[in-house]
Amino acid sequence: AGLLRFLEFAQDARALDRAEAEVLWGRAWGALGEAAALQQEHQGAGEPTQRFLQLLSAAVASGRAHLAGPRGSAPESPEAWGWRAAVKSGAVAAWEPQGRRIGWVDGEEMYLEPEAAFAEVQRLARDEDDALGLTLNTLKRRLRERGLLASTEHRGGRQRLEVRKTLEGRRQEVLHLQADRL
């Protein structure tokens, strides 16, 4: 608004003609649009659910955490889920999990143990002088609001954000996401 008023003043003072003012207005409007797009991108990177997934991915990639298969052993493509090959005589002898287990992966489905995953992400954020700035319960609600939870359950007349799933032979309360979120 201030620039528009200034351009009107410049035209009244005969410092600019109408065509020059329109060119400057167009350039300014384009620059504002670019700045708004960059700001939106910057804010999106700081959005807590996206930041949580970025940090979770970093924890797995760095070997600070891993996801197991549904029986607790190495999942398909173990190297993608925080496992390292133990090589013996030039061949893979076994797969070894790296860091803390934060959940399980079964094909296209990922099941996170909420407290373990959240704690590992918080540790990594703290090590990077960063923080998510929200509680686990708030994070779970935001994951649901953003459509990142693959499923939820209704129990006792209430919607539960954790689903019950048998993993490693035990019934677990887990957050269900699509594996491609990491």
Short mmCIF file of N, CA and C in Angstrom, two decimals:
data_model
loop_
_atom_site.label_atom_id
_atom_site.label_comp_id
_atom_site.label_asym_id
_atom_site.label_seq_id
_atom_site.Cartn_x
_atom_site.Cartn_y
_atom_site.Cartn_z
N ALA A 1 0.83 -1.19 0.00
CA ALA A 1 0.00 0.00 0.00
C ALA A 1 0.88 1.26 0.00
N GLY A 2 1.96 1.20 0.78
CA GLY A 2 2.86 2.34 0.84
C GLY A 2 3.53 2.60 -0.51
N LEU A 3 3.92 1.55 -1.18
CA LEU A 3 4.56 1.70 -2.50
C LEU A 3 3.56 2.27 -3.50
N LEU A 4 2.34 1.81 -3.44
CA LEU A 4 1.31 2.32 -4.36
C LEU A 4 1.12 3.82 -4.16
N ARG A 5 1.04 4.25 -2.90
CA ARG A 5 0.91 5.68 -2.60
C ARG A 5 2.14 6.46 -3.10
N PHE A 6 3.32 5.88 -2.90
CA PHE A 6 4.54 6.54 -3.35
C PHE A 6 4.54 6.69 -4.87
N LEU A 7 4.14 5.66 -5.59
CA LEU A 7 4.10 5.72 -7.05
C LEU A 7 3.09 6.78 -7.53
N GLU A 8 1.97 6.90 -6.83
CA GLU A 8 0.99 7.95 -7.16
C GLU A 8 1.60 9.33 -6.94
N PHE A 9 2.32 9.47 -5.81
CA PHE A 9 2.99 10.74 -5.52
C PHE A 9 4.03 11.05 -6.59
N ALA A 10 4.84 10.04 -6.98
CA ALA A 10 5.87 10.25 -7.99
C ALA A 10 5.26 10.66 -9.33
N GLN A 11 4.10 10.13 -9.64
CA GLN A 11 3.43 10.53 -10.88
C GLN A 11 2.91 11.98 -10.76
N ASP A 12 2.32 12.32 -9.61
CA ASP A 12 1.83 13.68 -9.39
C ASP A 12 2.97 14.70 -9.46
N ALA A 13 4.16 14.30 -8.96
CA ALA A 13 5.32 15.19 -8.97
C ALA A 13 6.02 15.16 -10.33
N ARG A 14 5.51 14.39 -11.24
CA ARG A 14 6.04 14.24 -12.60
C ARG A 14 7.46 13.63 -12.62
N ALA A 15 7.77 12.85 -11.56
CA ALA A 15 9.05 12.13 -11.54
C ALA A 15 8.95 10.83 -12.33
N LEU A 16 7.72 10.31 -12.44
CA LEU A 16 7.45 9.10 -13.22
C LEU A 16 6.22 9.33 -14.07
N ASP A 17 6.21 8.71 -15.25
CA ASP A 17 4.95 8.72 -16.00
C ASP A 17 4.18 7.45 -15.66
N ARG A 18 2.97 7.32 -16.17
CA ARG A 18 2.10 6.19 -15.83
C ARG A 18 2.75 4.85 -16.20
N ALA A 19 3.36 4.74 -17.36
CA ALA A 19 3.98 3.49 -17.81
C ALA A 19 5.12 3.08 -16.88
N GLU A 20 5.96 4.04 -16.49
CA GLU A 20 7.08 3.74 -15.59
C GLU A 20 6.56 3.27 -14.22
N ALA A 21 5.51 3.92 -13.73
CA ALA A 21 4.93 3.53 -12.44
C ALA A 21 4.36 2.11 -12.51
N GLU A 22 3.72 1.78 -13.62
CA GLU A 22 3.16 0.43 -13.77
C GLU A 22 4.27 -0.63 -13.82
N VAL A 23 5.38 -0.31 -14.47
CA VAL A 23 6.51 -1.24 -14.52
C VAL A 23 7.06 -1.46 -13.11
N LEU A 24 7.26 -0.37 -12.37
CA LEU A 24 7.78 -0.50 -11.00
C LEU A 24 6.80 -1.26 -10.11
N TRP A 25 5.50 -0.97 -10.28
CA TRP A 25 4.50 -1.69 -9.48
C TRP A 25 4.55 -3.19 -9.80
N GLY A 26 4.66 -3.55 -11.07
CA GLY A 26 4.74 -4.95 -11.47
C GLY A 26 5.96 -5.64 -10.88
N ARG A 27 7.10 -4.98 -10.91
CA ARG A 27 8.32 -5.55 -10.34
C ARG A 27 8.18 -5.74 -8.83
N ALA A 28 7.61 -4.73 -8.16
CA ALA A 28 7.44 -4.81 -6.71
C ALA A 28 6.46 -5.93 -6.35
N TRP A 29 5.37 -6.03 -7.09
CA TRP A 29 4.37 -7.07 -6.80
C TRP A 29 4.97 -8.46 -7.01
N GLY A 30 5.79 -8.61 -8.06
CA GLY A 30 6.47 -9.88 -8.31
C GLY A 30 7.42 -10.23 -7.19
N ALA A 31 8.16 -9.23 -6.70
CA ALA A 31 9.11 -9.46 -5.60
C ALA A 31 8.37 -9.85 -4.32
N LEU A 32 7.22 -9.22 -4.07
CA LEU A 32 6.43 -9.59 -2.89
C LEU A 32 5.94 -11.02 -2.99
N GLY A 33 5.52 -11.42 -4.19
CA GLY A 33 5.07 -12.79 -4.41
C GLY A 33 6.18 -13.80 -4.16
N GLU A 34 7.39 -13.49 -4.64
CA GLU A 34 8.54 -14.38 -4.41
C GLU A 34 8.87 -14.46 -2.92
N ALA A 35 8.84 -13.33 -2.25
CA ALA A 35 9.13 -13.32 -0.80
C ALA A 35 8.09 -14.13 -0.04
N ALA A 36 6.83 -14.01 -0.43
CA ALA A 36 5.78 -14.78 0.24
C ALA A 36 5.98 -16.27 0.01
N ALA A 37 6.36 -16.67 -1.20
CA ALA A 37 6.59 -18.09 -1.50
C ALA A 37 7.76 -18.62 -0.68
N LEU A 38 8.84 -17.84 -0.57
CA LEU A 38 9.98 -18.27 0.23
C LEU A 38 9.62 -18.37 1.71
N GLN A 39 8.82 -17.43 2.19
CA GLN A 39 8.39 -17.47 3.58
C GLN A 39 7.53 -18.70 3.86
N GLN A 40 6.64 -19.02 2.92
CA GLN A 40 5.80 -20.20 3.08
C GLN A 40 6.65 -21.45 3.12
N GLU A 41 7.65 -21.54 2.25
CA GLU A 41 8.56 -22.69 2.23
C GLU A 41 9.32 -22.78 3.56
N HIS A 42 9.78 -21.64 4.05
CA HIS A 42 10.52 -21.60 5.32
C HIS A 42 9.63 -22.06 6.47
N GLN A 43 8.41 -21.56 6.51
CA GLN A 43 7.50 -21.95 7.59
C GLN A 43 7.12 -23.41 7.49
N GLY A 44 6.97 -23.92 6.25
CA GLY A 44 6.64 -25.33 6.07
C GLY A 44 7.72 -26.22 6.63
N ALA A 45 8.98 -25.83 6.46
CA ALA A 45 10.09 -26.62 6.98
C ALA A 45 10.07 -26.66 8.50
N GLY A 46 9.50 -25.64 9.13
CA GLY A 46 9.43 -25.59 10.59
C GLY A 46 8.14 -26.15 11.14
N GLU A 47 7.24 -26.59 10.27
CA GLU A 47 5.96 -27.15 10.71
C GLU A 47 6.26 -28.42 11.51
N PRO A 48 5.71 -28.55 12.72
CA PRO A 48 6.13 -29.61 13.63
C PRO A 48 6.01 -31.04 13.10
N THR A 49 4.94 -31.38 12.37
CA THR A 49 4.83 -32.76 11.90
C THR A 49 5.87 -33.05 10.82
N GLN A 50 6.13 -32.08 9.95
CA GLN A 50 7.16 -32.29 8.94
C GLN A 50 8.54 -32.35 9.58
N ARG A 51 8.75 -31.49 10.56
CA ARG A 51 10.04 -31.51 11.27
C ARG A 51 10.22 -32.83 12.00
N PHE A 52 9.16 -33.34 12.62
CA PHE A 52 9.21 -34.64 13.29
C PHE A 52 9.64 -35.73 12.30
N LEU A 53 9.01 -35.77 11.13
CA LEU A 53 9.34 -36.79 10.14
C LEU A 53 10.76 -36.62 9.60
N GLN A 54 11.20 -35.37 9.43
CA GLN A 54 12.58 -35.13 8.98
C GLN A 54 13.58 -35.64 10.01
N LEU A 55 13.34 -35.32 11.27
CA LEU A 55 14.25 -35.76 12.33
C LEU A 55 14.20 -37.27 12.52
N LEU A 56 13.02 -37.85 12.37
CA LEU A 56 12.89 -39.30 12.48
C LEU A 56 13.70 -39.98 11.37
N SER A 57 13.57 -39.46 10.17
CA SER A 57 14.33 -39.99 9.03
C SER A 57 15.84 -39.85 9.28
N ALA A 58 16.25 -38.70 9.81
CA ALA A 58 17.67 -38.47 10.10
C ALA A 58 18.16 -39.43 11.19
N ALA A 59 17.35 -39.69 12.19
CA ALA A 59 17.74 -40.62 13.26
C ALA A 59 17.96 -42.02 12.70
N VAL A 60 17.11 -42.45 11.78
CA VAL A 60 17.26 -43.78 11.17
C VAL A 60 18.48 -43.80 10.25
N ALA A 61 18.61 -42.76 9.43
CA ALA A 61 19.72 -42.72 8.46
C ALA A 61 21.08 -42.64 9.17
N SER A 62 21.13 -42.01 10.31
CA SER A 62 22.41 -41.84 11.00
C SER A 62 22.77 -43.01 11.90
N GLY A 63 21.86 -43.97 12.04
CA GLY A 63 22.14 -45.12 12.90
C GLY A 63 21.79 -44.89 14.35
N ARG A 64 21.10 -43.81 14.65
CA ARG A 64 20.68 -43.56 16.03
C ARG A 64 19.44 -44.37 16.40
N ALA A 65 18.71 -44.83 15.37
CA ALA A 65 17.46 -45.55 15.60
C ALA A 65 17.22 -46.51 14.44
N HIS A 66 16.35 -47.48 14.67
CA HIS A 66 15.99 -48.41 13.60
C HIS A 66 14.54 -48.84 13.74
N LEU A 67 14.04 -49.38 12.65
CA LEU A 67 12.72 -50.00 12.64
C LEU A 67 12.93 -51.47 12.31
N ALA A 68 12.23 -52.34 13.03
CA ALA A 68 12.36 -53.78 12.83
C ALA A 68 11.22 -54.27 11.95
N GLY A 69 11.36 -55.51 11.51
CA GLY A 69 10.25 -56.18 10.84
C GLY A 69 9.22 -56.56 11.89
N PRO A 70 8.05 -57.01 11.50
CA PRO A 70 6.98 -57.31 12.46
C PRO A 70 7.33 -58.36 13.52
N ARG A 71 8.31 -59.21 13.22
CA ARG A 71 8.72 -60.23 14.20
C ARG A 71 9.95 -59.80 14.99
N GLY A 72 10.44 -58.59 14.74
CA GLY A 72 11.59 -58.08 15.47
C GLY A 72 12.91 -58.25 14.75
N SER A 73 12.89 -58.98 13.65
CA SER A 73 14.12 -59.19 12.88
C SER A 73 14.24 -58.10 11.83
N ALA A 74 15.27 -58.21 11.01
CA ALA A 74 15.51 -57.21 9.96
C ALA A 74 14.33 -57.19 8.99
N PRO A 75 13.86 -55.99 8.64
CA PRO A 75 12.75 -55.89 7.68
C PRO A 75 13.27 -56.02 6.24
N GLU A 76 12.36 -55.98 5.28
CA GLU A 76 12.78 -55.90 3.88
C GLU A 76 13.59 -54.62 3.72
N SER A 77 14.60 -54.64 2.88
CA SER A 77 15.50 -53.50 2.67
C SER A 77 16.02 -52.96 4.00
N PRO A 78 16.67 -53.80 4.78
CA PRO A 78 17.09 -53.39 6.13
C PRO A 78 17.95 -52.14 6.17
N GLU A 79 18.79 -51.93 5.16
CA GLU A 79 19.67 -50.76 5.16
C GLU A 79 18.87 -49.46 5.15
N ALA A 80 17.66 -49.49 4.64
CA ALA A 80 16.81 -48.29 4.61
C ALA A 80 16.17 -48.00 5.96
N TRP A 81 16.20 -48.98 6.86
CA TRP A 81 15.49 -48.84 8.13
C TRP A 81 16.41 -48.88 9.34
N GLY A 82 17.70 -48.54 9.13
CA GLY A 82 18.62 -48.40 10.26
C GLY A 82 19.36 -49.67 10.64
N TRP A 83 19.53 -50.59 9.70
CA TRP A 83 20.28 -51.82 9.95
C TRP A 83 21.57 -51.76 9.14
N ARG A 84 22.62 -52.40 9.66
CA ARG A 84 23.91 -52.44 8.98
C ARG A 84 24.29 -53.90 8.74
N ALA A 85 24.85 -54.14 7.57
CA ALA A 85 25.27 -55.50 7.22
C ALA A 85 26.53 -55.86 7.99
N ALA A 86 26.51 -57.04 8.60
CA ALA A 86 27.70 -57.59 9.23
C ALA A 86 28.31 -58.52 8.18
N VAL A 87 29.46 -58.14 7.68
CA VAL A 87 30.10 -58.86 6.59
C VAL A 87 31.13 -59.83 7.14
N LYS A 88 31.08 -61.06 6.63
CA LYS A 88 32.04 -62.08 7.03
C LYS A 88 32.47 -62.81 5.76
N SER A 89 33.76 -62.85 5.54
CA SER A 89 34.32 -63.49 4.34
C SER A 89 33.75 -62.89 3.06
N GLY A 90 33.56 -61.57 3.07
CA GLY A 90 33.10 -60.87 1.87
C GLY A 90 31.62 -60.98 1.58
N ALA A 91 30.85 -61.63 2.44
CA ALA A 91 29.40 -61.77 2.23
C ALA A 91 28.65 -61.28 3.46
N VAL A 92 27.41 -60.88 3.28
CA VAL A 92 26.57 -60.44 4.40
C VAL A 92 26.24 -61.65 5.26
N ALA A 93 26.75 -61.65 6.48
CA ALA A 93 26.50 -62.75 7.41
C ALA A 93 25.21 -62.53 8.20
N ALA A 94 24.92 -61.28 8.50
CA ALA A 94 23.73 -60.94 9.28
C ALA A 94 23.47 -59.45 9.17
N TRP A 95 22.30 -59.06 9.58
CA TRP A 95 21.96 -57.63 9.66
C TRP A 95 21.88 -57.25 11.12
N GLU A 96 22.54 -56.14 11.48
CA GLU A 96 22.56 -55.68 12.86
C GLU A 96 21.81 -54.36 12.98
N PRO A 97 20.88 -54.28 13.93
CA PRO A 97 20.16 -53.02 14.12
C PRO A 97 21.07 -51.96 14.71
N GLN A 98 20.84 -50.73 14.32
CA GLN A 98 21.61 -49.60 14.82
C GLN A 98 20.73 -48.76 15.74
N GLY A 99 21.23 -48.40 16.86
CA GLY A 99 20.49 -47.52 17.78
C GLY A 99 19.25 -48.18 18.36
N ARG A 100 18.39 -47.34 18.86
CA ARG A 100 17.18 -47.77 19.56
C ARG A 100 16.07 -48.14 18.56
N ARG A 101 15.31 -49.19 18.88
CA ARG A 101 14.17 -49.53 18.04
C ARG A 101 13.04 -48.56 18.35
N ILE A 102 12.56 -47.89 17.31
CA ILE A 102 11.49 -46.91 17.48
C ILE A 102 10.19 -47.35 16.84
N GLY A 103 10.21 -48.52 16.23
CA GLY A 103 8.99 -49.01 15.60
C GLY A 103 9.26 -50.19 14.70
N TRP A 104 8.28 -50.45 13.83
CA TRP A 104 8.33 -51.60 12.95
C TRP A 104 7.88 -51.18 11.56
N VAL A 105 8.35 -51.90 10.57
CA VAL A 105 7.92 -51.66 9.20
C VAL A 105 7.52 -53.00 8.61
N ASP A 106 6.38 -53.00 7.93
CA ASP A 106 5.84 -54.21 7.34
C ASP A 106 5.35 -53.85 5.94
N GLY A 107 6.21 -54.06 4.95
CA GLY A 107 5.86 -53.68 3.58
C GLY A 107 5.72 -52.17 3.48
N GLU A 108 4.54 -51.73 3.12
CA GLU A 108 4.27 -50.29 2.96
C GLU A 108 3.78 -49.63 4.25
N GLU A 109 3.66 -50.41 5.32
CA GLU A 109 3.11 -49.90 6.57
C GLU A 109 4.22 -49.69 7.60
N MET A 110 4.12 -48.59 8.33
CA MET A 110 5.09 -48.28 9.38
C MET A 110 4.31 -48.09 10.69
N TYR A 111 4.81 -48.71 11.74
CA TYR A 111 4.17 -48.62 13.05
C TYR A 111 5.20 -48.06 14.02
N LEU A 112 4.95 -46.88 14.52
CA LEU A 112 5.89 -46.24 15.44
C LEU A 112 5.46 -46.46 16.87
N GLU A 113 6.43 -46.80 17.71
CA GLU A 113 6.21 -46.84 19.15
C GLU A 113 6.27 -45.37 19.56
N PRO A 114 5.14 -44.75 19.92
CA PRO A 114 5.10 -43.30 20.07
C PRO A 114 6.15 -42.71 21.00
N GLU A 115 6.27 -43.26 22.20
CA GLU A 115 7.20 -42.67 23.17
C GLU A 115 8.65 -42.81 22.71
N ALA A 116 9.02 -43.98 22.18
CA ALA A 116 10.40 -44.19 21.75
C ALA A 116 10.75 -43.29 20.57
N ALA A 117 9.86 -43.20 19.59
CA ALA A 117 10.12 -42.36 18.41
C ALA A 117 10.21 -40.90 18.82
N PHE A 118 9.29 -40.45 19.65
CA PHE A 118 9.28 -39.05 20.08
C PHE A 118 10.53 -38.72 20.88
N ALA A 119 10.92 -39.61 21.78
CA ALA A 119 12.11 -39.36 22.60
C ALA A 119 13.36 -39.29 21.73
N GLU A 120 13.47 -40.16 20.74
CA GLU A 120 14.66 -40.15 19.88
C GLU A 120 14.70 -38.88 19.04
N VAL A 121 13.56 -38.46 18.55
CA VAL A 121 13.49 -37.22 17.76
C VAL A 121 13.84 -36.02 18.64
N GLN A 122 13.34 -36.00 19.86
CA GLN A 122 13.66 -34.90 20.78
C GLN A 122 15.16 -34.86 21.08
N ARG A 123 15.78 -36.03 21.28
CA ARG A 123 17.23 -36.07 21.53
C ARG A 123 18.00 -35.50 20.35
N LEU A 124 17.62 -35.93 19.15
CA LEU A 124 18.32 -35.44 17.95
C LEU A 124 18.11 -33.94 17.79
N ALA A 125 16.90 -33.47 18.02
CA ALA A 125 16.63 -32.03 17.92
C ALA A 125 17.47 -31.26 18.93
N ARG A 126 17.54 -31.77 20.16
CA ARG A 126 18.34 -31.11 21.20
C ARG A 126 19.81 -31.07 20.79
N ASP A 127 20.32 -32.16 20.21
CA ASP A 127 21.71 -32.20 19.78
C ASP A 127 21.99 -31.19 18.66
N GLU A 128 20.96 -30.83 17.93
CA GLU A 128 21.09 -29.84 16.85
C GLU A 128 20.69 -28.44 17.31
N ASP A 129 20.56 -28.25 18.63
CA ASP A 129 20.10 -26.97 19.20
C ASP A 129 18.77 -26.55 18.59
N ASP A 130 17.88 -27.49 18.50
CA ASP A 130 16.55 -27.29 17.92
C ASP A 130 15.56 -27.92 18.90
N ALA A 131 14.30 -27.75 18.66
CA ALA A 131 13.27 -28.40 19.47
C ALA A 131 11.98 -28.44 18.67
N LEU A 132 11.18 -29.44 18.94
CA LEU A 132 9.88 -29.51 18.28
C LEU A 132 8.89 -28.52 18.90
N GLY A 133 9.02 -28.29 20.17
CA GLY A 133 8.17 -27.32 20.84
C GLY A 133 6.73 -27.75 21.00
N LEU A 134 6.49 -29.07 21.11
CA LEU A 134 5.16 -29.55 21.39
C LEU A 134 5.26 -30.88 22.10
N THR A 135 4.17 -31.27 22.74
CA THR A 135 4.15 -32.53 23.48
C THR A 135 3.83 -33.68 22.53
N LEU A 136 4.02 -34.89 23.01
CA LEU A 136 3.70 -36.06 22.21
C LEU A 136 2.22 -36.09 21.86
N ASN A 137 1.35 -35.77 22.80
CA ASN A 137 -0.09 -35.78 22.52
C ASN A 137 -0.46 -34.76 21.45
N THR A 138 0.14 -33.59 21.50
CA THR A 138 -0.12 -32.58 20.48
C THR A 138 0.40 -33.04 19.13
N LEU A 139 1.58 -33.64 19.13
CA LEU A 139 2.13 -34.17 17.88
C LEU A 139 1.19 -35.20 17.27
N LYS A 140 0.68 -36.11 18.08
CA LYS A 140 -0.23 -37.14 17.56
C LYS A 140 -1.47 -36.51 16.95
N ARG A 141 -2.03 -35.51 17.62
CA ARG A 141 -3.22 -34.83 17.06
C ARG A 141 -2.90 -34.13 15.75
N ARG A 142 -1.73 -33.50 15.69
CA ARG A 142 -1.34 -32.80 14.46
C ARG A 142 -1.08 -33.78 13.31
N LEU A 143 -0.50 -34.93 13.62
CA LEU A 143 -0.31 -35.95 12.59
C LEU A 143 -1.66 -36.37 12.01
N ARG A 144 -2.66 -36.52 12.88
CA ARG A 144 -4.00 -36.87 12.40
C ARG A 144 -4.60 -35.73 11.58
N GLU A 145 -4.51 -34.51 12.08
CA GLU A 145 -5.08 -33.35 11.38
C GLU A 145 -4.48 -33.18 9.98
N ARG A 146 -3.21 -33.48 9.82
CA ARG A 146 -2.54 -33.32 8.53
C ARG A 146 -2.68 -34.55 7.64
N GLY A 147 -3.45 -35.53 8.10
CA GLY A 147 -3.70 -36.73 7.30
C GLY A 147 -2.50 -37.65 7.19
N LEU A 148 -1.59 -37.60 8.16
CA LEU A 148 -0.39 -38.41 8.11
C LEU A 148 -0.55 -39.77 8.79
N LEU A 149 -1.59 -39.94 9.59
CA LEU A 149 -1.84 -41.25 10.20
C LEU A 149 -2.63 -42.09 9.20
N ALA A 150 -2.14 -43.29 8.92
CA ALA A 150 -2.79 -44.17 7.96
C ALA A 150 -4.08 -44.74 8.52
N SER A 151 -4.15 -44.92 9.83
CA SER A 151 -5.38 -45.40 10.45
C SER A 151 -5.41 -44.99 11.91
N THR A 152 -6.62 -44.97 12.44
CA THR A 152 -6.87 -44.75 13.87
C THR A 152 -7.92 -45.77 14.27
N GLU A 153 -8.28 -45.82 15.54
CA GLU A 153 -9.29 -46.77 16.02
C GLU A 153 -10.32 -46.05 16.86
N HIS A 154 -11.52 -46.59 16.85
CA HIS A 154 -12.57 -46.12 17.77
C HIS A 154 -12.72 -47.19 18.84
N ARG A 155 -12.52 -46.79 20.08
CA ARG A 155 -12.66 -47.69 21.21
C ARG A 155 -13.39 -46.97 22.32
N GLY A 156 -14.37 -47.62 22.86
CA GLY A 156 -15.10 -47.03 23.98
C GLY A 156 -15.74 -45.70 23.62
N GLY A 157 -16.18 -45.56 22.38
CA GLY A 157 -16.83 -44.33 21.95
C GLY A 157 -15.88 -43.18 21.66
N ARG A 158 -14.59 -43.43 21.73
CA ARG A 158 -13.61 -42.37 21.48
C ARG A 158 -12.69 -42.77 20.34
N GLN A 159 -12.25 -41.77 19.61
CA GLN A 159 -11.25 -42.03 18.58
C GLN A 159 -9.88 -42.09 19.24
N ARG A 160 -9.17 -43.17 19.00
CA ARG A 160 -7.81 -43.35 19.51
C ARG A 160 -6.86 -43.16 18.35
N LEU A 161 -5.81 -42.39 18.57
CA LEU A 161 -4.85 -42.14 17.50
C LEU A 161 -3.88 -43.29 17.35
N GLU A 162 -3.68 -44.06 18.41
CA GLU A 162 -2.87 -45.27 18.32
C GLU A 162 -3.77 -46.42 17.93
N VAL A 163 -3.21 -47.34 17.16
CA VAL A 163 -3.93 -48.57 16.81
C VAL A 163 -3.26 -49.72 17.53
N ARG A 164 -4.03 -50.78 17.76
CA ARG A 164 -3.46 -51.97 18.37
C ARG A 164 -3.01 -52.91 17.26
N LYS A 165 -1.77 -53.36 17.38
CA LYS A 165 -1.18 -54.22 16.35
C LYS A 165 -0.29 -55.23 17.04
N THR A 166 -0.36 -56.48 16.60
CA THR A 166 0.51 -57.51 17.16
C THR A 166 1.84 -57.45 16.43
N LEU A 167 2.89 -57.12 17.17
CA LEU A 167 4.25 -57.00 16.66
C LEU A 167 5.19 -57.68 17.64
N GLU A 168 6.11 -58.45 17.13
CA GLU A 168 7.02 -59.23 17.96
C GLU A 168 6.25 -60.11 18.95
N GLY A 169 5.10 -60.60 18.51
CA GLY A 169 4.31 -61.51 19.32
C GLY A 169 3.53 -60.87 20.46
N ARG A 170 3.53 -59.54 20.53
CA ARG A 170 2.81 -58.84 21.60
C ARG A 170 1.89 -57.79 21.00
N ARG A 171 0.81 -57.53 21.68
CA ARG A 171 -0.12 -56.47 21.27
C ARG A 171 0.52 -55.14 21.63
N GLN A 172 0.67 -54.27 20.64
CA GLN A 172 1.33 -52.97 20.84
C GLN A 172 0.36 -51.85 20.50
N GLU A 173 0.50 -50.73 21.17
CA GLU A 173 -0.23 -49.50 20.83
C GLU A 173 0.73 -48.65 20.02
N VAL A 174 0.44 -48.45 18.74
CA VAL A 174 1.39 -47.81 17.84
C VAL A 174 0.69 -46.75 16.98
N LEU A 175 1.51 -45.83 16.46
CA LEU A 175 1.03 -44.88 15.46
C LEU A 175 1.25 -45.53 14.09
N HIS A 176 0.21 -45.54 13.29
CA HIS A 176 0.27 -46.20 11.99
C HIS A 176 0.42 -45.14 10.89
N LEU A 177 1.55 -45.19 10.19
CA LEU A 177 1.82 -44.29 9.08
C LEU A 177 2.19 -45.13 7.86
N GLN A 178 2.17 -44.50 6.70
CA GLN A 178 2.67 -45.16 5.50
C GLN A 178 4.20 -45.08 5.55
N ALA A 179 4.85 -46.16 5.16
CA ALA A 179 6.31 -46.24 5.25
C ALA A 179 6.99 -45.19 4.37
N ASP A 180 6.34 -44.78 3.30
CA ASP A 180 6.98 -43.81 2.41
C ASP A 180 7.02 -42.40 3.01
N ARG A 181 6.48 -42.21 4.18
CA ARG A 181 6.58 -40.90 4.87
C ARG A 181 8.01 -40.61 5.29
N LEU A 182 8.84 -41.68 5.43
CA LEU A 182 10.25 -41.47 5.76
C LEU A 182 11.03 -41.48 4.47
#
